[in-house]
Amino acid sequence: MEMLAAGIPVDQDPTTVRQGWGGLTAQQRKDKMLAEPVLIANLNGIPEDVRTDLRGNGKYDRVKLVQYALGLKLTDGIDSWVSCA
């Protein structure tokens, strides 16, 4: 995943990002979307339809879900979670 994310132009202007995205094959775009959905969805220059596709169908925002999950720290494993039942 890190290798795929390495080629994402995070410090570039939107025009450069758009041109770089357009120069990728469909498979390369899909791989980058899977490797870094949060980064891609929030990167200026990525086409709006791609950003919308990453976020989901409107019921919930998949990018925010991934962002939330990445922020969790599981130090004691799943057994340390309090049961909600």
CSV table of N, CA and C in Angstrom, one decimal:
chain,number,residue,atom,x,y,z
A,1,MET,N,0.8,-1.2,0.0
A,1,MET,CA,0.0,0.0,0.0
A,1,MET,C,0.9,1.3,0.0
A,2,GLU,N,1.9,1.2,0.8
A,2,GLU,CA,2.8,2.4,0.8
A,2,GLU,C,3.4,2.7,-0.5
A,3,MET,N,3.7,1.7,-1.3
A,3,MET,CA,4.3,1.9,-2.6
A,3,MET,C,3.3,2.6,-3.5
A,4,LEU,N,2.0,2.2,-3.4
A,4,LEU,CA,1.0,2.8,-4.2
A,4,LEU,C,0.7,4.3,-3.8
A,5,ALA,N,0.8,4.5,-2.5
A,5,ALA,CA,0.5,5.9,-2.0
A,5,ALA,C,1.7,6.8,-2.3
A,6,ALA,N,2.9,6.2,-2.5
A,6,ALA,CA,4.1,7.1,-2.8
A,6,ALA,C,3.9,8.0,-4.0
A,7,GLY,N,3.2,7.6,-5.0
A,7,GLY,CA,3.1,8.3,-6.2
A,7,GLY,C,2.0,9.4,-6.2
A,8,ILE,N,1.3,9.6,-5.1
A,8,ILE,CA,0.2,10.5,-5.1
A,8,ILE,C,0.8,11.9,-4.8
A,9,PRO,N,0.5,12.8,-5.7
A,9,PRO,CA,1.1,14.2,-5.6
A,9,PRO,C,0.4,15.1,-4.6
A,10,VAL,N,0.7,14.9,-3.3
A,10,VAL,CA,0.0,15.6,-2.3
A,10,VAL,C,0.4,17.1,-2.2
A,11,ASP,N,1.5,17.5,-2.6
A,11,ASP,CA,2.0,18.9,-2.5
A,11,ASP,C,1.9,19.6,-3.8
A,12,GLN,N,1.1,19.2,-4.7
A,12,GLN,CA,1.0,19.8,-6.1
A,12,GLN,C,-0.3,20.6,-6.2
A,13,ASP,N,-0.3,21.5,-7.2
A,13,ASP,CA,-1.5,22.3,-7.4
A,13,ASP,C,-2.5,21.4,-8.1
A,14,PRO,N,-3.8,21.8,-8.0
A,14,PRO,CA,-4.9,21.0,-8.5
A,14,PRO,C,-4.8,20.7,-10.0
A,15,THR,N,-4.2,21.5,-10.8
A,15,THR,CA,-4.0,21.3,-12.2
A,15,THR,C,-3.1,20.1,-12.4
A,16,THR,N,-2.0,20.1,-11.7
A,16,THR,CA,-1.0,19.0,-11.8
A,16,THR,C,-1.6,17.7,-11.3
A,17,VAL,N,-2.3,17.8,-10.2
A,17,VAL,CA,-3.0,16.6,-9.7
A,17,VAL,C,-4.0,16.0,-10.8
A,18,ARG,N,-4.8,16.9,-11.4
A,18,ARG,CA,-5.7,16.4,-12.4
A,18,ARG,C,-5.0,15.8,-13.6
A,19,GLN,N,-4.0,16.4,-14.0
A,19,GLN,CA,-3.2,15.9,-15.1
A,19,GLN,C,-2.6,14.5,-14.8
A,20,GLY,N,-2.0,14.4,-13.6
A,20,GLY,CA,-1.4,13.2,-13.2
A,20,GLY,C,-2.5,12.1,-13.1
A,21,TRP,N,-3.6,12.4,-12.5
A,21,TRP,CA,-4.7,11.4,-12.4
A,21,TRP,C,-5.2,11.0,-13.7
A,22,GLY,N,-5.3,11.9,-14.6
A,22,GLY,CA,-5.7,11.6,-16.0
A,22,GLY,C,-4.7,10.7,-16.8
A,23,GLY,N,-3.5,10.8,-16.4
A,23,GLY,CA,-2.4,10.0,-17.0
A,23,GLY,C,-2.3,8.5,-16.5
A,24,LEU,N,-3.1,8.2,-15.5
A,24,LEU,CA,-3.1,6.9,-14.9
A,24,LEU,C,-4.0,6.0,-15.7
A,25,THR,N,-3.7,4.7,-15.7
A,25,THR,CA,-4.6,3.7,-16.2
A,25,THR,C,-5.8,3.5,-15.3
A,26,ALA,N,-6.9,2.9,-15.7
A,26,ALA,CA,-8.0,2.6,-14.9
A,26,ALA,C,-7.6,1.8,-13.7
A,27,GLN,N,-6.7,0.8,-13.9
A,27,GLN,CA,-6.3,-0.1,-12.8
A,27,GLN,C,-5.4,0.7,-11.8
A,28,GLN,N,-4.5,1.6,-12.3
A,28,GLN,CA,-3.7,2.4,-11.4
A,28,GLN,C,-4.6,3.3,-10.5
A,29,ARG,N,-5.6,3.9,-11.1
A,29,ARG,CA,-6.5,4.7,-10.3
A,29,ARG,C,-7.2,3.9,-9.3
A,30,LYS,N,-7.7,2.8,-9.6
A,30,LYS,CA,-8.4,1.9,-8.7
A,30,LYS,C,-7.5,1.5,-7.5
A,31,ASP,N,-6.2,1.1,-7.9
A,31,ASP,CA,-5.3,0.8,-6.8
A,31,ASP,C,-5.0,1.9,-5.9
A,32,LYS,N,-4.9,3.1,-6.4
A,32,LYS,CA,-4.6,4.3,-5.5
A,32,LYS,C,-5.8,4.6,-4.7
A,33,MET,N,-7.0,4.4,-5.2
A,33,MET,CA,-8.2,4.7,-4.5
A,33,MET,C,-8.4,3.7,-3.3
A,34,LEU,N,-7.9,2.4,-3.5
A,34,LEU,CA,-8.0,1.4,-2.5
A,34,LEU,C,-6.9,1.7,-1.4
A,35,ALA,N,-5.7,2.1,-1.9
A,35,ALA,CA,-4.6,2.3,-1.0
A,35,ALA,C,-4.7,3.5,-0.1
A,36,GLU,N,-5.3,4.6,-0.6
A,36,GLU,CA,-5.4,5.9,0.1
A,36,GLU,C,-6.7,6.6,-0.1
A,37,PRO,N,-7.8,6.0,0.3
A,37,PRO,CA,-9.1,6.6,0.0
A,37,PRO,C,-9.3,8.0,0.6
A,38,VAL,N,-8.8,8.2,1.8
A,38,VAL,CA,-9.0,9.5,2.5
A,38,VAL,C,-8.2,10.5,1.8
A,39,LEU,N,-6.9,10.2,1.5
A,39,LEU,CA,-6.1,11.2,0.8
A,39,LEU,C,-6.6,11.5,-0.6
A,40,ILE,N,-7.0,10.6,-1.4
A,40,ILE,CA,-7.6,10.8,-2.7
A,40,ILE,C,-8.9,11.6,-2.6
A,41,ALA,N,-9.8,11.3,-1.7
A,41,ALA,CA,-11.0,12.0,-1.6
A,41,ALA,C,-10.9,13.4,-1.2
A,42,ASN,N,-9.8,13.8,-0.5
A,42,ASN,CA,-9.6,15.1,-0.1
A,42,ASN,C,-8.6,15.9,-0.9
A,43,LEU,N,-8.1,15.4,-2.0
A,43,LEU,CA,-7.1,16.0,-2.8
A,43,LEU,C,-7.6,16.9,-3.9
A,44,ASN,N,-7.3,18.2,-3.8
A,44,ASN,CA,-7.8,19.1,-4.8
A,44,ASN,C,-7.2,18.7,-6.2
A,45,GLY,N,-8.1,18.6,-7.2
A,45,GLY,CA,-7.7,18.2,-8.5
A,45,GLY,C,-8.2,16.9,-8.9
A,46,ILE,N,-8.6,16.1,-7.9
A,46,ILE,CA,-9.2,14.8,-8.2
A,46,ILE,C,-10.6,15.0,-8.7
A,47,PRO,N,-11.0,14.4,-9.8
A,47,PRO,CA,-12.3,14.7,-10.4
A,47,PRO,C,-13.4,14.4,-9.3
A,48,GLU,N,-14.5,15.3,-9.4
A,48,GLU,CA,-15.6,15.2,-8.4
A,48,GLU,C,-16.3,13.8,-8.4
A,49,ASP,N,-16.4,13.2,-9.6
A,49,ASP,CA,-17.1,11.9,-9.6
A,49,ASP,C,-16.2,10.8,-8.9
A,50,VAL,N,-14.9,10.9,-8.9
A,50,VAL,CA,-14.1,10.0,-8.2
A,50,VAL,C,-14.2,10.2,-6.7
A,51,ARG,N,-14.2,11.5,-6.3
A,51,ARG,CA,-14.4,11.8,-4.8
A,51,ARG,C,-15.7,11.3,-4.3
A,52,THR,N,-16.8,11.5,-5.1
A,52,THR,CA,-18.1,11.1,-4.7
A,52,THR,C,-18.2,9.6,-4.6
A,53,ASP,N,-17.6,8.9,-5.6
A,53,ASP,CA,-17.5,7.4,-5.6
A,53,ASP,C,-16.8,6.9,-4.3
A,54,LEU,N,-15.8,7.5,-3.9
A,54,LEU,CA,-15.1,7.1,-2.7
A,54,LEU,C,-15.9,7.3,-1.5
A,55,ARG,N,-16.7,8.4,-1.4
A,55,ARG,CA,-17.5,8.7,-0.3
A,55,ARG,C,-18.7,7.8,-0.1
A,56,GLY,N,-19.3,7.2,-1.2
A,56,GLY,CA,-20.4,6.3,-1.1
A,56,GLY,C,-21.7,6.8,-1.6
A,57,ASN,N,-22.7,6.1,-1.3
A,57,ASN,CA,-24.0,6.4,-1.9
A,57,ASN,C,-24.9,7.4,-1.1
A,58,GLY,N,-24.4,8.0,-0.1
A,58,GLY,CA,-25.1,9.0,0.6
A,58,GLY,C,-25.7,8.6,1.9
A,59,LYS,N,-25.7,7.3,2.2
A,59,LYS,CA,-26.2,6.8,3.4
A,59,LYS,C,-25.2,7.0,4.5
A,60,TYR,N,-23.9,6.9,4.3
A,60,TYR,CA,-22.9,7.2,5.2
A,60,TYR,C,-21.6,7.5,4.3
A,61,ASP,N,-20.7,8.3,4.9
A,61,ASP,CA,-19.5,8.7,4.2
A,61,ASP,C,-18.4,7.7,4.5
A,62,ARG,N,-18.1,6.9,3.4
A,62,ARG,CA,-17.1,5.8,3.6
A,62,ARG,C,-15.7,6.4,3.9
A,63,VAL,N,-15.4,7.6,3.4
A,63,VAL,CA,-14.1,8.2,3.7
A,63,VAL,C,-14.0,8.5,5.1
A,64,LYS,N,-15.1,9.1,5.7
A,64,LYS,CA,-15.1,9.5,7.1
A,64,LYS,C,-15.0,8.2,8.0
A,65,LEU,N,-15.6,7.1,7.5
A,65,LEU,CA,-15.5,5.8,8.3
A,65,LEU,C,-14.1,5.3,8.3
A,66,VAL,N,-13.4,5.4,7.2
A,66,VAL,CA,-12.0,5.0,7.1
A,66,VAL,C,-11.1,5.9,8.0
A,67,GLN,N,-11.4,7.2,7.9
A,67,GLN,CA,-10.7,8.2,8.7
A,67,GLN,C,-10.8,7.9,10.2
A,68,TYR,N,-12.0,7.6,10.6
A,68,TYR,CA,-12.3,7.2,12.0
A,68,TYR,C,-11.6,5.9,12.4
A,69,ALA,N,-11.6,4.9,11.5
A,69,ALA,CA,-11.0,3.6,11.8
A,69,ALA,C,-9.5,3.8,11.9
A,70,LEU,N,-8.9,4.6,11.1
A,70,LEU,CA,-7.5,4.8,11.2
A,70,LEU,C,-7.1,5.6,12.4
A,71,GLY,N,-8.0,6.3,13.0
A,71,GLY,CA,-7.7,7.0,14.2
A,71,GLY,C,-7.8,6.2,15.5
A,72,LEU,N,-8.4,5.0,15.4
A,72,LEU,CA,-8.6,4.1,16.6
A,72,LEU,C,-7.2,3.5,17.0
A,73,LYS,N,-7.0,3.4,18.2
A,73,LYS,CA,-5.8,2.8,18.8
A,73,LYS,C,-6.2,1.5,19.5
A,74,LEU,N,-5.9,0.4,19.0
A,74,LEU,CA,-6.3,-0.9,19.7
A,74,LEU,C,-5.0,-1.4,20.4
A,75,THR,N,-4.8,-1.0,21.6
A,75,THR,CA,-3.6,-1.4,22.3
A,75,THR,C,-3.8,-2.8,23.0
A,76,ASP,N,-5.0,-3.1,23.4
A,76,ASP,CA,-5.2,-4.3,24.2
A,76,ASP,C,-6.0,-5.4,23.4
A,77,GLY,N,-6.2,-5.1,22.1
A,77,GLY,CA,-7.0,-6.0,21.3
A,77,GLY,C,-8.5,-5.8,21.4
A,78,ILE,N,-9.2,-6.6,20.6
A,78,ILE,CA,-10.6,-6.4,20.5
A,78,ILE,C,-11.3,-6.7,21.8
A,79,ASP,N,-10.7,-7.6,22.6
A,79,ASP,CA,-11.4,-8.0,23.9
A,79,ASP,C,-11.4,-6.9,24.9
A,80,SER,N,-10.7,-5.8,24.7
A,80,SER,CA,-10.7,-4.7,25.6
A,80,SER,C,-11.8,-3.7,25.4
A,81,TRP,N,-12.5,-3.9,24.3
A,81,TRP,CA,-13.7,-3.0,24.0
A,81,TRP,C,-14.8,-3.3,24.9
A,82,VAL,N,-15.5,-2.3,25.3
A,82,VAL,CA,-16.7,-2.5,26.2
A,82,VAL,C,-17.9,-3.0,25.3
A,83,SER,N,-18.6,-4.0,25.8
A,83,SER,CA,-19.7,-4.5,25.0
A,83,SER,C,-20.9,-3.5,25.1
A,84,CYS,N,-21.4,-3.3,23.9
A,84,CYS,CA,-22.6,-2.4,23.8
A,84,CYS,C,-23.9,-3.1,23.9
A,85,ALA,N,-23.9,-4.4,24.0
A,85,ALA,CA,-25.1,-5.2,24.1
A,85,ALA,C,-25.7,-5.2,25.4
